[in-house]
Amino acid sequence: MHVAERLLDRGEAVVGVDVFNNYYDPALKAARAARLEGRDRFGMVRMDVAQAEAFADLMSETGARRVVHLAAQAGVRYSIENPFAYERSNLAGHLSVLEACRRQPGFQHLVYASSSSVYGDRPGEGEGFKESDAAAEPVSLYAATKRACELMSFAYARLYGFPQTGLRFFTVYGPWGRPDMAYFTFTQKILAGEPIEVYGQGQMARDFTYIDDIVDGVVGALDHPPEAGVNRVLNIGDSRPVGLMDMIATLEKALGRTAQKVFRPMQPGDVTTTYADISQLQALTGYQPKIALEEGLPRFVDWHRGFYG
């Protein structure tokens, strides 16, 4: 939604595609779409991107020359409970997009979402994860599907020559975000007076990246395609990892309430730390995250109170 708004603001024509499944509350998804549907040069199509023939027909009908592919089944823990959802949405979905793009005359650039999870569970050593680091030991099926999508894109770029950019996202947060994310569920439980479960005994750290900064990077990458036949993979994050307990303290301050904390061990599929080296994206686009967690979380809390009352 945020990327679509940014593109519309600068005069682009945008077609949105979403299946509106019930992985989380479809009402939130519908509300996002409603923000866009009244705007000029925007069209909304309800479709599963894994429906290859239908998606290819849509590409042909619209004459799209650039695609920002952010559709996926997200969530590390859910991939343990419902693995076949990831086979369809992530693997078949990505293949469907690749096939449609490679058949589209004059196609210019595919930008797609990968994930920091491809790096696996690595110790925090004071340096950001680099794109050249090995990404061969995923600890969740979700991570494995995202790495598989990158490899599929390398093959399609080489075979069919169209430029691609995969963006490894690092813990995106902010208004209109996903309710399955920790900051979102913590907010809801703290407001309801319910205890929050703090996994990894509170020792985890995340490179929290505010949505507006993410959009800067996505659109910047879109505007700077690589050469024909190249699939480029870039980190997109804040590059300032924050400890989980520090995030909770910042959230408590924004809410004006103290959380009841129940400490739990690490869950299967979780990683200890994420930390983005963003030097490549910076060199390409001038990308520079601006919104620190101390500013971004209060913005989210304000939105949450306005949206949910």
mmCIF file of C-alpha atoms in Angstrom:
data_model
loop_
_atom_site.group_PDB
_atom_site.id
_atom_site.type_symbol
_atom_site.label_atom_id
_atom_site.label_comp_id
_atom_site.label_asym_id
_atom_site.label_seq_id
_atom_site.Cartn_x
_atom_site.Cartn_y
_atom_site.Cartn_z
ATOM 1 C CA MET A 1 0.000 0.000 0.000
ATOM 2 C CA HIS A 2 2.731 2.448 0.978
ATOM 3 C CA VAL A 3 4.740 1.775 -2.181
ATOM 4 C CA ALA A 4 1.609 2.206 -4.304
ATOM 5 C CA GLU A 5 0.867 5.533 -2.611
ATOM 6 C CA ARG A 6 4.383 6.800 -3.267
ATOM 7 C CA LEU A 7 4.204 5.824 -6.939
ATOM 8 C CA LEU A 8 0.765 7.389 -7.343
ATOM 9 C CA ASP A 9 1.976 10.579 -5.650
ATOM 10 C CA ARG A 10 4.583 11.034 -8.336
ATOM 11 C CA GLY A 11 2.163 10.390 -11.200
ATOM 12 C CA GLU A 12 2.601 6.695 -11.944
ATOM 13 C CA ALA A 13 -0.256 4.409 -12.953
ATOM 14 C CA VAL A 14 -0.500 1.454 -10.551
ATOM 15 C CA VAL A 15 -2.388 -1.832 -10.637
ATOM 16 C CA GLY A 16 -2.591 -3.564 -7.249
ATOM 17 C CA VAL A 17 -2.944 -7.338 -7.013
ATOM 18 C CA ASP A 18 -3.899 -9.119 -3.787
ATOM 19 C CA VAL A 19 -5.705 -12.315 -2.842
ATOM 20 C CA PHE A 20 -6.998 -10.867 0.488
ATOM 21 C CA ASN A 21 -6.581 -14.171 2.310
ATOM 22 C CA ASN A 22 -7.349 -14.638 5.997
ATOM 23 C CA TYR A 23 -3.805 -15.190 7.311
ATOM 24 C CA TYR A 24 -4.617 -12.086 9.340
ATOM 25 C CA ASP A 25 -7.720 -9.914 9.536
ATOM 26 C CA PRO A 26 -8.894 -9.261 5.942
ATOM 27 C CA ALA A 27 -10.609 -6.091 7.177
ATOM 28 C CA LEU A 28 -7.198 -4.457 7.613
ATOM 29 C CA LYS A 29 -6.268 -5.464 4.066
ATOM 30 C CA ALA A 30 -9.562 -4.089 2.755
ATOM 31 C CA ALA A 31 -8.965 -0.821 4.601
ATOM 32 C CA ARG A 32 -5.545 -0.500 2.985
ATOM 33 C CA ALA A 33 -7.064 -1.094 -0.455
ATOM 34 C CA ALA A 34 -9.791 1.456 0.255
ATOM 35 C CA ARG A 35 -7.119 4.133 0.780
ATOM 36 C CA LEU A 36 -5.981 3.546 -2.782
ATOM 37 C CA GLU A 37 -9.143 2.735 -4.689
ATOM 38 C CA GLY A 38 -10.440 6.279 -4.915
ATOM 39 C CA ARG A 39 -7.249 7.593 -6.477
ATOM 40 C CA ASP A 40 -6.692 8.398 -10.130
ATOM 41 C CA ARG A 41 -4.543 5.960 -12.103
ATOM 42 C CA PHE A 42 -5.078 3.127 -9.611
ATOM 43 C CA GLY A 43 -6.839 -0.176 -10.161
ATOM 44 C CA MET A 44 -7.295 -3.049 -7.694
ATOM 45 C CA VAL A 45 -7.475 -6.665 -8.853
ATOM 46 C CA ARG A 46 -8.375 -9.510 -6.498
ATOM 47 C CA MET A 47 -6.190 -12.355 -7.655
ATOM 48 C CA ASP A 48 -3.771 -14.996 -6.393
ATOM 49 C CA VAL A 49 -0.464 -14.246 -8.126
ATOM 50 C CA ALA A 50 0.173 -17.993 -8.240
ATOM 51 C CA GLN A 51 -2.596 -18.233 -10.872
ATOM 52 C CA ALA A 52 -0.012 -18.056 -13.621
ATOM 53 C CA GLU A 53 -2.289 -17.765 -16.642
ATOM 54 C CA ALA A 54 -4.519 -15.128 -15.069
ATOM 55 C CA PHE A 55 -1.556 -13.085 -13.881
ATOM 56 C CA ALA A 56 0.111 -13.259 -17.294
ATOM 57 C CA ASP A 57 -3.148 -12.117 -18.896
ATOM 58 C CA LEU A 58 -3.313 -9.173 -16.479
ATOM 59 C CA MET A 59 0.240 -8.168 -17.336
ATOM 60 C CA SER A 60 -0.580 -8.314 -21.031
ATOM 61 C CA GLU A 61 -3.841 -6.368 -20.646
ATOM 62 C CA THR A 62 -2.291 -3.577 -18.585
ATOM 63 C CA GLY A 63 0.916 -3.350 -20.592
ATOM 64 C CA ALA A 64 2.925 -3.171 -17.368
ATOM 65 C CA ARG A 65 6.643 -2.695 -17.891
ATOM 66 C CA ARG A 66 7.743 -2.727 -14.243
ATOM 67 C CA VAL A 67 6.631 -4.936 -11.361
ATOM 68 C CA VAL A 68 7.141 -4.541 -7.623
ATOM 69 C CA HIS A 69 6.427 -8.049 -6.337
ATOM 70 C CA LEU A 70 5.753 -7.926 -2.585
ATOM 71 C CA ALA A 71 3.131 -10.688 -2.480
ATOM 72 C CA ALA A 72 4.068 -13.664 -0.316
ATOM 73 C CA GLN A 73 3.033 -15.808 2.594
ATOM 74 C CA ALA A 74 4.987 -14.181 5.393
ATOM 75 C CA GLY A 75 5.814 -15.343 8.904
ATOM 76 C CA VAL A 76 8.523 -17.636 10.208
ATOM 77 C CA ARG A 77 6.428 -19.420 12.829
ATOM 78 C CA TYR A 78 3.423 -19.932 10.570
ATOM 79 C CA SER A 79 5.672 -21.736 8.081
ATOM 80 C CA ILE A 80 6.083 -24.490 10.664
ATOM 81 C CA GLU A 81 2.327 -24.809 11.146
ATOM 82 C CA ASN A 82 1.239 -24.509 7.514
ATOM 83 C CA PRO A 83 4.182 -25.241 5.197
ATOM 84 C CA PHE A 84 2.207 -25.808 1.994
ATOM 85 C CA ALA A 85 0.907 -22.225 2.052
ATOM 86 C CA TYR A 86 4.519 -21.198 1.384
ATOM 87 C CA GLU A 87 4.882 -23.611 -1.498
ATOM 88 C CA ARG A 88 2.010 -21.909 -3.312
ATOM 89 C CA SER A 89 2.331 -18.254 -2.390
ATOM 90 C CA ASN A 90 6.107 -17.975 -2.376
ATOM 91 C CA LEU A 91 7.409 -20.541 -4.840
ATOM 92 C CA ALA A 92 4.552 -20.889 -7.330
ATOM 93 C CA GLY A 93 3.711 -17.194 -6.891
ATOM 94 C CA HIS A 94 7.242 -16.052 -7.686
ATOM 95 C CA LEU A 95 7.494 -18.394 -10.649
ATOM 96 C CA SER A 96 4.199 -17.042 -11.971
ATOM 97 C CA VAL A 97 5.527 -13.473 -11.788
ATOM 98 C CA LEU A 98 8.798 -14.443 -13.455
ATOM 99 C CA GLU A 99 6.989 -16.152 -16.315
ATOM 100 C CA ALA A 100 4.690 -13.169 -16.876
ATOM 101 C CA CYS A 101 7.584 -10.702 -16.821
ATOM 102 C CA ARG A 102 9.742 -12.649 -19.242
ATOM 103 C CA ARG A 103 6.879 -12.798 -21.752
ATOM 104 C CA GLN A 104 6.023 -9.096 -21.525
ATOM 105 C CA PRO A 105 7.315 -7.082 -24.509
ATOM 106 C CA GLY A 106 9.650 -4.279 -23.500
ATOM 107 C CA PHE A 107 9.752 -5.337 -19.860
ATOM 108 C CA GLN A 108 12.082 -3.084 -17.844
ATOM 109 C CA HIS A 109 12.524 -4.189 -14.222
ATOM 110 C CA LEU A 110 11.240 -6.646 -11.619
ATOM 111 C CA VAL A 111 11.768 -5.679 -7.985
ATOM 112 C CA TYR A 112 10.817 -8.451 -5.557
ATOM 113 C CA ALA A 113 10.814 -9.020 -1.812
ATOM 114 C CA SER A 114 13.338 -11.354 -0.290
ATOM 115 C CA SER A 115 14.108 -11.420 3.433
ATOM 116 C CA SER A 116 16.894 -11.040 5.973
ATOM 117 C CA SER A 117 15.915 -14.521 7.145
ATOM 118 C CA VAL A 118 17.969 -15.988 4.281
ATOM 119 C CA TYR A 119 21.108 -15.303 6.349
ATOM 120 C CA GLY A 120 20.087 -17.893 8.944
ATOM 121 C CA ASP A 121 20.823 -17.638 12.654
ATOM 122 C CA ARG A 122 24.086 -15.756 12.996
ATOM 123 C CA PRO A 123 25.776 -14.286 16.047
ATOM 124 C CA GLY A 124 25.879 -10.516 16.358
ATOM 125 C CA GLU A 125 29.520 -9.604 15.741
ATOM 126 C CA GLY A 126 29.272 -5.833 15.424
ATOM 127 C CA GLU A 127 29.035 -5.841 11.624
ATOM 128 C CA GLY A 128 26.035 -5.851 9.337
ATOM 129 C CA PHE A 129 25.133 -8.833 7.190
ATOM 130 C CA LYS A 130 26.543 -8.361 3.685
ATOM 131 C CA GLU A 131 24.928 -9.514 0.467
ATOM 132 C CA SER A 132 28.102 -11.481 -0.292
ATOM 133 C CA ASP A 133 27.734 -13.504 2.931
ATOM 134 C CA ALA A 134 26.675 -17.110 2.600
ATOM 135 C CA ALA A 135 22.908 -17.633 2.640
ATOM 136 C CA ALA A 136 22.946 -21.404 2.545
ATOM 137 C CA GLU A 137 21.658 -22.447 5.982
ATOM 138 C CA PRO A 138 18.075 -21.217 6.492
ATOM 139 C CA VAL A 139 16.468 -22.127 9.813
ATOM 140 C CA SER A 140 12.843 -21.906 8.644
ATOM 141 C CA LEU A 141 10.873 -22.976 5.594
ATOM 142 C CA TYR A 142 9.914 -19.332 5.078
ATOM 143 C CA ALA A 143 13.600 -18.407 4.784
ATOM 144 C CA ALA A 144 14.218 -21.339 2.451
ATOM 145 C CA THR A 145 11.435 -20.228 0.105
ATOM 146 C CA LYS A 146 12.792 -16.671 0.015
ATOM 147 C CA ARG A 147 16.260 -17.911 -0.846
ATOM 148 C CA ALA A 148 14.733 -20.192 -3.471
ATOM 149 C CA CYS A 149 13.015 -17.168 -5.030
ATOM 150 C CA GLU A 150 16.387 -15.417 -5.296
ATOM 151 C CA LEU A 151 17.882 -18.450 -7.038
ATOM 152 C CA MET A 152 14.930 -18.685 -9.417
ATOM 153 C CA SER A 153 15.454 -15.038 -10.295
ATOM 154 C CA PHE A 154 19.158 -15.595 -10.978
ATOM 155 C CA ALA A 155 18.183 -18.332 -13.430
ATOM 156 C CA TYR A 156 15.485 -16.254 -15.160
ATOM 157 C CA ALA A 157 17.712 -13.205 -15.454
ATOM 158 C CA ARG A 158 20.359 -15.324 -17.142
ATOM 159 C CA LEU A 159 17.924 -17.221 -19.344
ATOM 160 C CA TYR A 160 15.683 -14.380 -20.475
ATOM 161 C CA GLY A 161 17.726 -11.229 -19.940
ATOM 162 C CA PHE A 162 15.345 -8.998 -17.993
ATOM 163 C CA PRO A 163 16.719 -6.959 -15.051
ATOM 164 C CA GLN A 164 15.744 -7.945 -11.519
ATOM 165 C CA THR A 165 16.388 -6.680 -8.001
ATOM 166 C CA GLY A 166 15.724 -8.755 -4.891
ATOM 167 C CA LEU A 167 15.426 -6.776 -1.659
ATOM 168 C CA ARG A 168 16.286 -8.495 1.617
ATOM 169 C CA PHE A 169 13.942 -6.744 4.062
ATOM 170 C CA PHE A 170 14.919 -6.341 7.713
ATOM 171 C CA THR A 171 11.964 -6.226 10.180
ATOM 172 C CA VAL A 172 9.642 -3.672 8.612
ATOM 173 C CA TYR A 173 7.281 -1.874 11.023
ATOM 174 C CA GLY A 174 4.931 1.100 11.124
ATOM 175 C CA PRO A 175 1.326 2.186 10.511
ATOM 176 C CA TRP A 176 -0.845 -0.288 8.568
ATOM 177 C CA GLY A 177 1.658 -3.055 9.297
ATOM 178 C CA ARG A 178 1.170 -6.795 9.820
ATOM 179 C CA PRO A 179 -0.666 -7.782 13.020
ATOM 180 C CA ASP A 180 1.449 -10.933 13.402
ATOM 181 C CA MET A 181 4.598 -8.876 14.011
ATOM 182 C CA ALA A 182 5.817 -8.647 17.625
ATOM 183 C CA TYR A 183 5.520 -4.856 17.959
ATOM 184 C CA PHE A 184 1.881 -5.065 16.767
ATOM 185 C CA THR A 185 0.826 -7.957 18.999
ATOM 186 C CA PHE A 186 2.649 -6.412 21.969
ATOM 187 C CA THR A 187 0.729 -3.171 21.444
ATOM 188 C CA GLN A 188 -2.616 -4.938 21.362
ATOM 189 C CA LYS A 189 -1.879 -7.030 24.450
ATOM 190 C CA ILE A 190 -0.467 -4.165 26.503
ATOM 191 C CA LEU A 191 -3.528 -2.043 25.728
ATOM 192 C CA ALA A 192 -5.783 -4.968 26.692
ATOM 193 C CA GLY A 193 -3.906 -5.506 29.961
ATOM 194 C CA GLU A 194 -2.734 -8.950 28.842
ATOM 195 C CA PRO A 195 0.791 -10.341 29.360
ATOM 196 C CA ILE A 196 3.206 -10.440 26.449
ATOM 197 C CA GLU A 197 5.410 -13.429 25.672
ATOM 198 C CA VAL A 198 9.043 -12.412 25.254
ATOM 199 C CA TYR A 199 10.926 -15.096 23.347
ATOM 200 C CA GLY A 200 14.626 -15.793 23.481
ATOM 201 C CA GLN A 201 14.559 -14.627 27.116
ATOM 202 C CA GLY A 202 14.587 -11.086 25.720
ATOM 203 C CA GLN A 203 18.104 -11.474 24.288
ATOM 204 C CA MET A 204 17.192 -11.111 20.605
ATOM 205 C CA ALA A 205 17.865 -7.994 18.517
ATOM 206 C CA ARG A 206 16.271 -6.775 15.306
ATOM 207 C CA ASP A 207 17.128 -4.191 12.671
ATOM 208 C CA PHE A 208 13.740 -2.442 12.903
ATOM 209 C CA THR A 209 13.095 -0.430 9.724
ATOM 210 C CA TYR A 210 10.307 2.140 9.509
ATOM 211 C CA ILE A 211 7.935 1.802 6.577
ATOM 212 C CA ASP A 212 8.672 5.226 5.047
ATOM 213 C CA ASP A 213 12.382 4.376 4.924
ATOM 214 C CA ILE A 214 11.562 1.038 3.334
ATOM 215 C CA VAL A 215 9.530 2.781 0.632
ATOM 216 C CA ASP A 216 12.464 5.104 -0.082
ATOM 217 C CA GLY A 217 14.614 2.051 -0.726
ATOM 218 C CA VAL A 218 12.048 0.133 -2.768
ATOM 219 C CA VAL A 219 11.317 3.044 -5.086
ATOM 220 C CA GLY A 220 14.986 3.965 -5.282
ATOM 221 C CA ALA A 221 15.856 0.433 -6.355
ATOM 222 C CA LEU A 222 12.992 0.409 -8.863
ATOM 223 C CA ASP A 223 14.376 3.571 -10.456
ATOM 224 C CA HIS A 224 17.875 2.095 -10.794
ATOM 225 C CA PRO A 225 17.568 -1.231 -12.637
ATOM 226 C CA PRO A 226 20.662 -3.354 -13.172
ATOM 227 C CA GLU A 227 21.916 -4.329 -16.590
ATOM 228 C CA ALA A 228 19.964 -6.751 -18.732
ATOM 229 C CA GLY A 229 20.479 -10.320 -17.600
ATOM 230 C CA VAL A 230 21.373 -9.355 -14.019
ATOM 231 C CA ASN A 231 19.559 -10.330 -10.826
ATOM 232 C CA ARG A 232 20.895 -8.009 -8.128
ATOM 233 C CA VAL A 233 20.277 -8.753 -4.442
ATOM 234 C CA LEU A 234 20.357 -5.858 -1.953
ATOM 235 C CA ASN A 235 19.836 -5.451 1.773
ATOM 236 C CA ILE A 236 17.222 -2.907 2.829
ATOM 237 C CA GLY A 237 17.152 -2.108 6.536
ATOM 238 C CA ASP A 238 17.910 0.508 9.151
ATOM 239 C CA SER A 239 21.416 -0.728 10.028
ATOM 240 C CA ARG A 240 20.855 0.062 13.713
ATOM 241 C CA PRO A 241 19.789 -3.166 15.449
ATOM 242 C CA VAL A 242 17.771 -2.732 18.647
ATOM 243 C CA GLY A 243 17.504 -5.232 21.477
ATOM 244 C CA LEU A 244 14.076 -6.728 22.071
ATOM 245 C CA MET A 245 13.892 -5.375 25.616
ATOM 246 C CA ASP A 246 14.807 -1.894 24.373
ATOM 247 C CA MET A 247 12.027 -2.123 21.788
ATOM 248 C CA ILE A 248 9.562 -3.092 24.514
ATOM 249 C CA ALA A 249 10.706 -0.187 26.706
ATOM 250 C CA THR A 250 10.214 2.231 23.796
ATOM 251 C CA LEU A 251 6.748 0.792 23.174
ATOM 252 C CA GLU A 252 5.817 1.042 26.855
ATOM 253 C CA LYS A 253 6.813 4.714 26.834
ATOM 254 C CA ALA A 254 4.746 5.400 23.722
ATOM 255 C CA LEU A 255 1.711 3.636 25.200
ATOM 256 C CA GLY A 256 2.142 5.083 28.681
ATOM 257 C CA ARG A 257 1.792 1.578 30.130
ATOM 258 C CA THR A 258 4.030 -1.139 31.535
ATOM 259 C CA ALA A 259 3.894 -4.580 29.965
ATOM 260 C CA GLN A 260 3.453 -7.766 31.946
ATOM 261 C CA LYS A 261 6.288 -9.894 30.568
ATOM 262 C CA VAL A 262 6.447 -13.680 30.394
ATOM 263 C CA PHE A 263 9.861 -14.864 29.254
ATOM 264 C CA ARG A 264 10.068 -17.847 26.904
ATOM 265 C CA PRO A 265 12.909 -19.698 25.146
ATOM 266 C CA MET A 266 13.653 -19.196 21.458
ATOM 267 C CA GLN A 267 11.033 -20.660 19.168
ATOM 268 C CA PRO A 268 11.897 -22.946 16.227
ATOM 269 C CA GLY A 269 12.758 -20.911 13.145
ATOM 270 C CA ASP A 270 13.648 -17.715 15.027
ATOM 271 C CA VAL A 271 17.050 -16.057 14.694
ATOM 272 C CA THR A 272 18.998 -14.241 17.401
ATOM 273 C CA THR A 273 20.008 -11.070 15.577
ATOM 274 C CA THR A 274 19.443 -9.247 12.300
ATOM 275 C CA TYR A 275 21.717 -6.411 11.184
ATOM 276 C CA ALA A 276 21.797 -4.986 7.653
ATOM 277 C CA ASP A 277 24.854 -3.703 5.861
ATOM 278 C CA ILE A 278 23.137 -1.221 3.543
ATOM 279 C CA SER A 279 26.215 0.168 1.784
ATOM 280 C CA GLN A 280 25.278 -1.248 -1.618
ATOM 281 C CA LEU A 281 21.784 0.264 -1.608
ATOM 282 C CA GLN A 282 23.220 3.548 -0.330
ATOM 283 C CA ALA A 283 25.779 3.678 -3.141
ATOM 284 C CA LEU A 284 23.128 2.898 -5.760
ATOM 285 C CA THR A 285 20.314 5.206 -4.631
ATOM 286 C CA GLY A 286 21.529 7.445 -1.802
ATOM 287 C CA TYR A 287 19.294 5.467 0.559
ATOM 288 C CA GLN A 288 19.531 6.738 4.134
ATOM 289 C CA PRO A 289 17.085 5.629 6.841
ATOM 290 C CA LYS A 290 15.723 8.628 8.745
ATOM 291 C CA ILE A 291 13.212 7.324 11.292
ATOM 292 C CA ALA A 292 14.688 5.752 14.421
ATOM 293 C CA LEU A 293 12.593 3.404 16.550
ATOM 294 C CA GLU A 294 12.110 6.137 19.176
ATOM 295 C CA GLU A 295 10.198 8.126 16.570
ATOM 296 C CA GLY A 296 8.674 5.315 14.523
ATOM 297 C CA LEU A 297 7.003 3.333 17.308
ATOM 298 C CA PRO A 298 5.066 6.362 18.654
ATOM 299 C CA ARG A 299 3.876 6.997 15.084
ATOM 300 C CA PHE A 300 2.623 3.418 14.942
ATOM 301 C CA VAL A 301 0.911 3.743 18.320
ATOM 302 C CA ASP A 302 -0.868 6.908 17.151
ATOM 303 C CA TRP A 303 -2.096 5.101 14.042
ATOM 304 C CA HIS A 304 -3.172 2.040 16.061
ATOM 305 C CA ARG A 305 -5.236 4.147 18.431
ATOM 306 C CA GLY A 306 -6.852 5.947 15.533
ATOM 307 C CA PHE A 307 -7.603 2.801 13.552
ATOM 308 C CA TYR A 308 -8.787 0.534 16.360
ATOM 309 C CA GLY A 309 -10.110 3.171 18.731
#
